[in-house]
Amino acid sequence: MNQKPSIPKGTRDFGPVPMMRRNYLFNTIRSVFQLYGYLPIETPAMETLDTLMGKYGEEGDKLVFNILNSGDFASGINTELLQKLIQDPDNSALVSRTMTSQVSEKALRYDLTVPFARFVVQHRDEISFPFKRYQIQPVWRADRPQKGRYREFYQCDVDVIGSDSLLNEAELIKIIDDVFSKLGLNIVIKINNRKILAGLAEASGLGDNLTDFTVALDKLDKIGIEHVSKEWISKGISGESIIKLTPIIGHMGSNTDKISGLKDFLKSSTAGMKGLEEVETLLTIINRFNLNSSVEIDLTLARGLNYYTGAIIEVKSLDIHIGSICGGGRYDDLTGIFGMPGVSGVGVSFGADRIYDVMEQINGFPALAQSGTQVLFLNFGFDEATVCQPLAGQIRAAGIRCELYPDPLKIKKQLQYADQNHIPIVVMIGETERNAGKAAVKIMSSGEQINVAFPDLTSEIRKII
Amino acid sequence: MNQKPSIPKGTRDFGPVPMMRRNYLFNTIRSVFQLYGYLPIETPAMETLDTLMGKYGEEGDKLVFNILNSGDFASGINTELLQKLIQDPDNSALVSRTMTSQVSEKALRYDLTVPFARFVVQHRDEISFPFKRYQIQPVWRADRPQKGRYREFYQCDVDVIGSDSLLNEAELIKIIDDVFSKLGLNIVIKINNRKILAGLAEASGLGDNLTDFTVALDKLDKIGIEHVSKEWISKGISGESIIKLTPIIGHMGSNTDKISGLKDFLKSSTAGMKGLEEVETLLTIINRFNLNSSVEIDLTLARGLNYYTGAIIEVKSLDIHIGSICGGGRYDDLTGIFGMPGVSGVGVSFGADRIYDVMEQINGFPALAQSGTQVLFLNFGFDEATVCQPLAGQIRAAGIRCELYPDPLKIKKQLQYADQNHIPIVVMIGETERNAGKAAVKIMSSGEQINVAFPDLTSEIRKII
């Protein structure tokens, strides 16, 4: 058998260098989550179709990767459906849709949110609320692969469930600030509130028709206020309202300006005023934190609107133009879909792949992100290797990553290995050194070479590192 | 919608406590791998059917979880096959087997070995050999779930590829010893060599019919030497050979005894003598390491025989009876299946789930394996929380995991939360404390309570921890 091997489109192999960088990224994020008392959970890669279907809209459902039932899956296919497929092969797409649930009863998770909601409901009796959890696992989507969009990618979710307090929103924003500060990235944190959006629609005369209001608003950056206004007018918003809205919704003006504009505009809407109060309280708490990042009210922010009920949060990179790199919000009824209503939660998700791309483009990964070998003993033959092994053991006992080249190949070839693997220190113990009880230690970056007596080797190497 | 949520059979949710323990386990294993210069890689959860199929034998192929093609998968089904299914529904199992490749072109990985071989061949030009890699990822198998056997479980593989040196085998055995010493588990490391097994078969008069020899040998522990001998005799092994074999193969006798017995028995077999020399060299190197665990030649060890070509390694727990908890060996042609022959490798795989079970049963997880919150600030209201936040920030800056209870609930309820989450220190700042500038610090284990001035809080808490 002689195949040219490849991997499914939209998926990736991670070799040592990207892996060490990814681990640095995940460890940084994880360490911040833990400092704030969030606890890890993991859920299975597969969920039942009952759990997943109908949670992501019709488009989302199509992007779920189904697992074919094991064994005799064909026995589950309805005969009528088989006949339909034979008689009308042009309509096979329709048949496929029906057949899916006959040949598959589980699928790969599409995100971490629905599995988390399922977890909370399933384990409600074991959980002490408020439940602060984080979850860092891959998800799978049958999206068309393109630059920066993959069919397998990691999500890093952090949520508090079972608490209404705005302290949670504030803490998540502090966590965002901590994570990106530690990573050395410049960001702006944009916030909005679903209740304000509802209030804006209401005060504009659209009643509870939030969608008409936000669908136009969402396009502000692309089409400009003039076209947004035209769309709004076509939906029935008065010219007077639009004049009042214009200064509030744009990206100009301070948070204070926006709040005072909103105070005026929303005064007739109870929901709107409640949302505004939430935003003001949130900003009051946040102001005490002395964040590195700025927090900006952005009324065009409406991500996942049908899902969030309070705060909406999104993070943009100021280093490069790449879209949202983190986002989330408050949801009041996520577990309701699994029969456990009235549990409010708030959470954000860090987009590991995009953050990785930003880090890479600005050369943001420290050299330390490489957890590779620090010391390589060259191999001059079996007897010399015998001397190297206990010395290497002592170096490892000091927590220094160390290896012995396994084969007594030409020294040039072994040094090339050190070079290719970015190993900073090479230790040479040939026959001469062995007899003298001294190792030749070579610092690869400078080419400098020193002789060190065997008992001093670990401490000398520690000094060099 | 009101569903009672569940997860697919054979899969598991991991809540905070098992997660923290699993992380402790994986981190311990990973840290040892890294100390020896092994580098991390990750491969996609899905591989193409071309990569996976035919690699695990007919039984293995059936246990692979196939991914249903996205979109209109039904259009790929052959009409003839559809008709067959309608006409002869009793033979649907056969139809299913053929239909699989028509509705699926990828599957979940079954182990980490085949994806690793695929990775090496696909990236051969980027890799500098010898390539020392480790890989810790889940694998999926449609096995019938039972106690201790799951459909999703993690493997922790560590391999060197591109080096023939026995130093690699020795290093892996040292790594095994390091890992289990760090975990505090008592083990025995059993070794064998495929060439010795070949030699035993040859010297017993079975030629290269290794299978007849090992199939019987494999049952030694179950059926005893008498029945093994009967089977051997039925395959054509002489009574004289069996008399010589008996003292060598049992679990009695030292390695030295076994080696001298083998030296006599194998002298007519070139392969056998080569294998014996390998084992002797390996033991010579290992003896220098002063391992905590004993290493024992076990000639009944034949795991994955069709796969290994040299050393065979297996680890058994001495703490509880649970089967193999780690194993591996030398393979001379793993990448050959992907068209890259002649690359020798050796590796072992740690069975994380079984090791977890042993650790749990002997109470081997340190309390430190819980990376949960260390300090909880109780919430006495918005104004008091305002005072707590910067103090909590200082404690976190010292690397101590700390949280502020989000809601101003009854103190009893908040203390209950601390209790349920095993949080060792609780800080209380009510109105009195706030005015006095002192926090009440309660040590949950003893109930002891002390008053600490705000500026001393971090250092006092550090002392307590």
PDB file of N, CA and C in Angstrom, chain B residues 221-293:
ATOM      1  N   ASP B 221      -0.934 -17.479  31.774  1.00  0.00           N
ATOM      2  CA  ASP B 221      -1.452 -17.061  33.081  1.00  0.00           C
ATOM      3  C   ASP B 221      -2.835 -17.633  33.357  1.00  0.00           C
ATOM      4  N   LYS B 222      -3.603 -17.805  32.270  1.00  0.00           N
ATOM      5  CA  LYS B 222      -4.972 -18.284  32.445  1.00  0.00           C
ATOM      6  C   LYS B 222      -5.054 -19.800  32.602  1.00  0.00           C
ATOM      7  N   ILE B 223      -4.364 -20.507  31.717  1.00  0.00           N
ATOM      8  CA  ILE B 223      -4.577 -21.960  31.655  1.00  0.00           C
ATOM      9  C   ILE B 223      -3.421 -22.775  32.245  1.00  0.00           C
ATOM     10  N   GLY B 224      -2.290 -22.167  32.519  1.00  0.00           N
ATOM     11  CA  GLY B 224      -1.174 -22.881  33.141  1.00  0.00           C
ATOM     12  C   GLY B 224      -0.285 -23.574  32.118  1.00  0.00           C
ATOM     13  N   ILE B 225       0.916 -23.901  32.562  1.00  0.00           N
ATOM     14  CA  ILE B 225       1.937 -24.438  31.657  1.00  0.00           C
ATOM     15  C   ILE B 225       1.545 -25.785  31.071  1.00  0.00           C
ATOM     16  N   GLU B 226       0.778 -26.546  31.852  1.00  0.00           N
ATOM     17  CA  GLU B 226       0.408 -27.884  31.370  1.00  0.00           C
ATOM     18  C   GLU B 226      -0.417 -27.805  30.079  1.00  0.00           C
ATOM     19  N   HIS B 227      -1.445 -26.927  30.119  1.00  0.00           N
ATOM     20  CA  HIS B 227      -2.311 -26.794  28.943  1.00  0.00           C
ATOM     21  C   HIS B 227      -1.596 -26.104  27.786  1.00  0.00           C
ATOM     22  N   VAL B 228      -0.719 -25.146  28.118  1.00  0.00           N
ATOM     23  CA  VAL B 228       0.059 -24.508  27.048  1.00  0.00           C
ATOM     24  C   VAL B 228       0.909 -25.575  26.355  1.00  0.00           C
ATOM     25  N   SER B 229       1.537 -26.422  27.161  1.00  0.00           N
ATOM     26  CA  SER B 229       2.381 -27.488  26.600  1.00  0.00           C
ATOM     27  C   SER B 229       1.575 -28.390  25.673  1.00  0.00           C
ATOM     28  N   LYS B 230       0.371 -28.739  26.098  1.00  0.00           N
ATOM     29  CA  LYS B 230      -0.490 -29.589  25.256  1.00  0.00           C
ATOM     30  C   LYS B 230      -0.744 -28.923  23.903  1.00  0.00           C
ATOM     31  N   GLU B 231      -1.063 -27.613  23.971  1.00  0.00           N
ATOM     32  CA  GLU B 231      -1.311 -26.904  22.700  1.00  0.00           C
ATOM     33  C   GLU B 231      -0.072 -26.902  21.824  1.00  0.00           C
ATOM     34  N   TRP B 232       1.062 -26.668  22.470  1.00  0.00           N
ATOM     35  CA  TRP B 232       2.319 -26.644  21.714  1.00  0.00           C
ATOM     36  C   TRP B 232       2.600 -28.000  21.060  1.00  0.00           C
ATOM     37  N   ILE B 233       2.373 -29.040  21.835  1.00  0.00           N
ATOM     38  CA  ILE B 233       2.625 -30.374  21.293  1.00  0.00           C
ATOM     39  C   ILE B 233       1.747 -30.622  20.069  1.00  0.00           C
ATOM     40  N   SER B 234       0.477 -30.164  20.179  1.00  0.00           N
ATOM     41  CA  SER B 234      -0.442 -30.335  19.042  1.00  0.00           C
ATOM     42  C   SER B 234       0.032 -29.545  17.815  1.00  0.00           C
ATOM     43  N   LYS B 235       0.840 -28.506  18.034  1.00  0.00           N
ATOM     44  CA  LYS B 235       1.369 -27.722  16.903  1.00  0.00           C
ATOM     45  C   LYS B 235       2.691 -28.279  16.399  1.00  0.00           C
ATOM     46  N   GLY B 236       3.207 -29.265  17.128  1.00  0.00           N
ATOM     47  CA  GLY B 236       4.421 -29.911  16.632  1.00  0.00           C
ATOM     48  C   GLY B 236       5.697 -29.617  17.395  1.00  0.00           C
ATOM     49  N   ILE B 237       5.578 -29.014  18.548  1.00  0.00           N
ATOM     50  CA  ILE B 237       6.779 -28.767  19.344  1.00  0.00           C
ATOM     51  C   ILE B 237       7.126 -30.040  20.124  1.00  0.00           C
ATOM     52  N   SER B 238       8.404 -30.365  20.157  1.00  0.00           N
ATOM     53  CA  SER B 238       8.834 -31.611  20.797  1.00  0.00           C
ATOM     54  C   SER B 238       8.818 -31.504  22.316  1.00  0.00           C
ATOM     55  N   GLY B 239       8.654 -32.648  22.957  1.00  0.00           N
ATOM     56  CA  GLY B 239       8.668 -32.706  24.413  1.00  0.00           C
ATOM     57  C   GLY B 239       9.981 -32.179  24.968  1.00  0.00           C
ATOM     58  N   GLU B 240      11.062 -32.436  24.284  1.00  0.00           N
ATOM     59  CA  GLU B 240      12.384 -31.977  24.709  1.00  0.00           C
ATOM     60  C   GLU B 240      12.432 -30.445  24.774  1.00  0.00           C
ATOM     61  N   SER B 241      11.896 -29.811  23.718  1.00  0.00           N
ATOM     62  CA  SER B 241      11.841 -28.343  23.691  1.00  0.00           C
ATOM     63  C   SER B 241      11.033 -27.813  24.861  1.00  0.00           C
ATOM     64  N   ILE B 242       9.905 -28.456  25.107  1.00  0.00           N
ATOM     65  CA  ILE B 242       9.007 -27.961  26.155  1.00  0.00           C
ATOM     66  C   ILE B 242       9.685 -28.046  27.518  1.00  0.00           C
ATOM     67  N   ILE B 243      10.436 -29.096  27.740  1.00  0.00           N
ATOM     68  CA  ILE B 243      11.157 -29.226  29.011  1.00  0.00           C
ATOM     69  C   ILE B 243      12.143 -28.064  29.177  1.00  0.00           C
ATOM     70  N   LYS B 244      12.794 -27.704  28.079  1.00  0.00           N
ATOM     71  CA  LYS B 244      13.733 -26.587  28.145  1.00  0.00           C
ATOM     72  C   LYS B 244      13.008 -25.246  28.309  1.00  0.00           C
ATOM     73  N   LEU B 245      11.844 -25.148  27.660  1.00  0.00           N
ATOM     74  CA  LEU B 245      11.116 -23.860  27.663  1.00  0.00           C
ATOM     75  C   LEU B 245      10.515 -23.554  29.034  1.00  0.00           C
ATOM     76  N   THR B 246      10.032 -24.599  29.690  1.00  0.00           N
ATOM     77  CA  THR B 246       9.263 -24.403  30.923  1.00  0.00           C
ATOM     78  C   THR B 246       9.918 -23.448  31.941  1.00  0.00           C
ATOM     79  N   PRO B 247      11.169 -23.669  32.324  1.00  0.00           N
ATOM     80  CA  PRO B 247      11.730 -22.755  33.327  1.00  0.00           C
ATOM     81  C   PRO B 247      11.969 -21.329  32.808  1.00  0.00           C
ATOM     82  N   ILE B 248      12.065 -21.155  31.496  1.00  0.00           N
ATOM     83  CA  ILE B 248      12.373 -19.825  30.948  1.00  0.00           C
ATOM     84  C   ILE B 248      11.133 -18.940  30.922  1.00  0.00           C
ATOM     85  N   ILE B 249       9.991 -19.554  30.552  1.00  0.00           N
ATOM     86  CA  ILE B 249       8.843 -18.703  30.244  1.00  0.00           C
ATOM     87  C   ILE B 249       8.044 -18.279  31.461  1.00  0.00           C
ATOM     88  N   GLY B 250       8.117 -19.023  32.555  1.00  0.00           N
ATOM     89  CA  GLY B 250       7.283 -18.709  33.722  1.00  0.00           C
ATOM     90  C   GLY B 250       7.686 -17.392  34.352  1.00  0.00           C
ATOM     91  N   HIS B 251       6.973 -17.024  35.409  1.00  0.00           N
ATOM     92  CA  HIS B 251       7.273 -15.756  36.057  1.00  0.00           C
ATOM     93  C   HIS B 251       8.269 -15.935  37.196  1.00  0.00           C
ATOM     94  N   MET B 252       8.779 -17.166  37.326  1.00  0.00           N
ATOM     95  CA  MET B 252       9.777 -17.386  38.367  1.00  0.00           C
ATOM     96  C   MET B 252      11.155 -17.120  37.761  1.00  0.00           C
ATOM     97  N   GLY B 253      12.133 -17.050  38.608  1.00  0.00           N
ATOM     98  CA  GLY B 253      13.505 -16.911  38.111  1.00  0.00           C
ATOM     99  C   GLY B 253      13.857 -15.476  37.825  1.00  0.00           C
ATOM    100  N   SER B 254      15.108 -15.157  38.035  1.00  0.00           N
ATOM    101  CA  SER B 254      15.583 -13.787  37.805  1.00  0.00           C
ATOM    102  C   SER B 254      15.797 -13.569  36.316  1.00  0.00           C
ATOM    103  N   ASN B 255      16.017 -12.312  35.947  1.00  0.00           N
ATOM    104  CA  ASN B 255      16.365 -12.015  34.557  1.00  0.00           C
ATOM    105  C   ASN B 255      17.610 -12.781  34.151  1.00  0.00           C
ATOM    106  N   THR B 256      18.598 -12.867  35.048  1.00  0.00           N
ATOM    107  CA  THR B 256      19.850 -13.574  34.730  1.00  0.00           C
ATOM    108  C   THR B 256      19.576 -15.048  34.413  1.00  0.00           C
ATOM    109  N   ASP B 257      18.739 -15.677  35.234  1.00  0.00           N
ATOM    110  CA  ASP B 257      18.371 -17.070  34.978  1.00  0.00           C
ATOM    111  C   ASP B 257      17.743 -17.212  33.597  1.00  0.00           C
ATOM    112  N   LYS B 258      16.802 -16.307  33.316  1.00  0.00           N
ATOM    113  CA  LYS B 258      16.087 -16.399  32.032  1.00  0.00           C
ATOM    114  C   LYS B 258      17.058 -16.223  30.873  1.00  0.00           C
ATOM    115  N   ILE B 259      17.957 -15.244  31.024  1.00  0.00           N
ATOM    116  CA  ILE B 259      18.906 -14.988  29.940  1.00  0.00           C
ATOM    117  C   ILE B 259      19.800 -16.210  29.712  1.00  0.00           C
ATOM    118  N   SER B 260      20.249 -16.833  30.786  1.00  0.00           N
ATOM    119  CA  SER B 260      21.146 -17.969  30.553  1.00  0.00           C
ATOM    120  C   SER B 260      20.367 -19.133  29.948  1.00  0.00           C
ATOM    121  N   GLY B 261      19.113 -19.323  30.379  1.00  0.00           N
ATOM    122  CA  GLY B 261      18.278 -20.347  29.763  1.00  0.00           C
ATOM    123  C   GLY B 261      18.068 -20.075  28.279  1.00  0.00           C
ATOM    124  N   LEU B 262      17.790 -18.802  27.957  1.00  0.00           N
ATOM    125  CA  LEU B 262      17.550 -18.426  26.558  1.00  0.00           C
ATOM    126  C   LEU B 262      18.816 -18.606  25.722  1.00  0.00           C
ATOM    127  N   LYS B 263      19.962 -18.293  26.306  1.00  0.00           N
ATOM    128  CA  LYS B 263      21.229 -18.404  25.579  1.00  0.00           C
ATOM    129  C   LYS B 263      21.424 -19.827  25.073  1.00  0.00           C
ATOM    130  N   ASP B 264      21.051 -20.756  25.914  1.00  0.00           N
ATOM    131  CA  ASP B 264      21.161 -22.151  25.527  1.00  0.00           C
ATOM    132  C   ASP B 264      20.113 -22.510  24.472  1.00  0.00           C
ATOM    133  N   PHE B 265      18.862 -22.146  24.766  1.00  0.00           N
ATOM    134  CA  PHE B 265      17.757 -22.575  23.904  1.00  0.00           C
ATOM    135  C   PHE B 265      17.817 -21.937  22.515  1.00  0.00           C
ATOM    136  N   LEU B 266      18.267 -20.687  22.462  1.00  0.00           N
ATOM    137  CA  LEU B 266      18.170 -19.931  21.204  1.00  0.00           C
ATOM    138  C   LEU B 266      19.409 -20.037  20.327  1.00  0.00           C
ATOM    139  N   LYS B 267      20.388 -20.805  20.753  1.00  0.00           N
ATOM    140  CA  LYS B 267      21.680 -20.709  20.055  1.00  0.00           C
ATOM    141  C   LYS B 267      21.602 -21.034  18.559  1.00  0.00           C
ATOM    142  N   SER B 268      20.584 -21.808  18.171  1.00  0.00           N
ATOM    143  CA  SER B 268      20.442 -22.150  16.750  1.00  0.00           C
ATOM    144  C   SER B 268      19.733 -21.050  15.952  1.00  0.00           C
ATOM    145  N   SER B 269      19.176 -20.037  16.628  1.00  0.00           N
ATOM    146  CA  SER B 269      18.378 -19.032  15.917  1.00  0.00           C
ATOM    147  C   SER B 269      19.096 -17.678  15.881  1.00  0.00           C
ATOM    148  N   THR B 270      19.413 -17.216  14.696  1.00  0.00           N
ATOM    149  CA  THR B 270      20.105 -15.921  14.557  1.00  0.00           C
ATOM    150  C   THR B 270      19.241 -14.795  15.101  1.00  0.00           C
ATOM    151  N   ALA B 271      17.948 -14.790  14.679  1.00  0.00           N
ATOM    152  CA  ALA B 271      17.030 -13.743  15.154  1.00  0.00           C
ATOM    153  C   ALA B 271      16.947 -13.777  16.682  1.00  0.00           C
ATOM    154  N   GLY B 272      16.777 -14.976  17.216  1.00  0.00           N
ATOM    155  CA  GLY B 272      16.640 -15.130  18.659  1.00  0.00           C
ATOM    156  C   GLY B 272      17.845 -14.590  19.404  1.00  0.00           C
ATOM    157  N   MET B 273      19.055 -14.907  18.925  1.00  0.00           N
ATOM    158  CA  MET B 273      20.258 -14.447  19.599  1.00  0.00           C
ATOM    159  C   MET B 273      20.401 -12.927  19.499  1.00  0.00           C
ATOM    160  N   LYS B 274      19.965 -12.366  18.354  1.00  0.00           N
ATOM    161  CA  LYS B 274      19.976 -10.911  18.191  1.00  0.00           C
ATOM    162  C   LYS B 274      19.041 -10.270  19.231  1.00  0.00           C
ATOM    163  N   GLY B 275      17.862 -10.831  19.349  1.00  0.00           N
ATOM    164  CA  GLY B 275      16.894 -10.301  20.325  1.00  0.00           C
ATOM    165  C   GLY B 275      17.429 -10.383  21.742  1.00  0.00           C
ATOM    166  N   LEU B 276      18.076 -11.491  22.034  1.00  0.00           N
ATOM    167  CA  LEU B 276      18.625 -11.682  23.373  1.00  0.00           C
ATOM    168  C   LEU B 276      19.715 -10.643  23.663  1.00  0.00           C
ATOM    169  N   GLU B 277      20.539 -10.404  22.639  1.00  0.00           N
ATOM    170  CA  GLU B 277      21.596  -9.395  22.789  1.00  0.00           C
ATOM    171  C   GLU B 277      20.970  -8.023  23.062  1.00  0.00           C
ATOM    172  N   GLU B 278      19.897  -7.721  22.354  1.00  0.00           N
ATOM    173  CA  GLU B 278      19.208  -6.434  22.578  1.00  0.00           C
ATOM    174  C   GLU B 278      18.716  -6.321  24.014  1.00  0.00           C
ATOM    175  N   VAL B 279      18.095  -7.375  24.484  1.00  0.00           N
ATOM    176  CA  VAL B 279      17.574  -7.352  25.855  1.00  0.00           C
ATOM    177  C   VAL B 279      18.710  -7.183  26.858  1.00  0.00           C
ATOM    178  N   GLU B 280      19.818  -7.889  26.630  1.00  0.00           N
ATOM    179  CA  GLU B 280      20.952  -7.771  27.551  1.00  0.00           C
ATOM    180  C   GLU B 280      21.509  -6.349  27.571  1.00  0.00           C
ATOM    181  N   THR B 281      21.680  -5.776  26.379  1.00  0.00           N
ATOM    182  CA  THR B 281      22.193  -4.405  26.305  1.00  0.00           C
ATOM    183  C   THR B 281      21.236  -3.448  27.019  1.00  0.00           C
ATOM    184  N   LEU B 282      19.952  -3.616  26.723  1.00  0.00           N
ATOM    185  CA  LEU B 282      18.945  -2.763  27.342  1.00  0.00           C
ATOM    186  C   LEU B 282      19.033  -2.853  28.868  1.00  0.00           C
ATOM    187  N   LEU B 283      19.138  -4.063  29.382  1.00  0.00           N
ATOM    188  CA  LEU B 283      19.211  -4.235  30.843  1.00  0.00           C
ATOM    189  C   LEU B 283      20.494  -3.610  31.403  1.00  0.00           C
ATOM    190  N   THR B 284      21.595  -3.722  30.655  1.00  0.00           N
ATOM    191  CA  THR B 284      22.855  -3.098  31.090  1.00  0.00           C
ATOM    192  C   THR B 284      22.680  -1.590  31.250  1.00  0.00           C
ATOM    193  N   ILE B 285      22.058  -0.970  30.247  1.00  0.00           N
ATOM    194  CA  ILE B 285      21.850   0.489  30.325  1.00  0.00           C
ATOM    195  C   ILE B 285      20.913   0.818  31.492  1.00  0.00           C
ATOM    196  N   ILE B 286      19.826   0.095  31.583  1.00  0.00           N
ATOM    197  CA  ILE B 286      18.820   0.380  32.606  1.00  0.00           C
ATOM    198  C   ILE B 286      19.395   0.220  34.014  1.00  0.00           C
ATOM    199  N   ASN B 287      20.251  -0.770  34.190  1.00  0.00           N
ATOM    200  CA  ASN B 287      20.824  -1.011  35.522  1.00  0.00           C
ATOM    201  C   ASN B 287      21.550   0.205  36.068  1.00  0.00           C
ATOM    202  N   ARG B 288      22.070   1.029  35.176  1.00  0.00           N
ATOM    203  CA  ARG B 288      22.778   2.231  35.612  1.00  0.00           C
ATOM    204  C   ARG B 288      21.825   3.292  36.174  1.00  0.00           C
ATOM    205  N   PHE B 289      20.557   3.174  35.865  1.00  0.00           N
ATOM    206  CA  PHE B 289      19.605   4.248  36.186  1.00  0.00           C
ATOM    207  C   PHE B 289      19.131   4.219  37.637  1.00  0.00           C
ATOM    208  N   ASN B 290      19.359   3.108  38.341  1.00  0.00           N
ATOM    209  CA  ASN B 290      18.792   2.974  39.686  1.00  0.00           C
ATOM    210  C   ASN B 290      17.297   3.265  39.717  1.00  0.00           C
ATOM    211  N   LEU B 291      16.550   2.527  38.920  1.00  0.00           N
ATOM    212  CA  LEU B 291      15.101   2.743  38.862  1.00  0.00           C
ATOM    213  C   LEU B 291      14.439   2.403  40.195  1.00  0.00           C
ATOM    214  N   ASN B 292      13.314   3.042  40.440  1.00  0.00           N
ATOM    215  CA  ASN B 292      12.482   2.666  41.580  1.00  0.00           C
ATOM    216  C   ASN B 292      11.731   1.362  41.311  1.00  0.00           C
ATOM    217  N   SER B 293      11.367   1.158  40.042  1.00  0.00           N
ATOM    218  CA  SER B 293      10.569  -0.008  39.678  1.00  0.00           C
ATOM    219  C   SER B 293      11.497  -1.146  39.261  1.00  0.00           C
TER     220      SER B 293
END
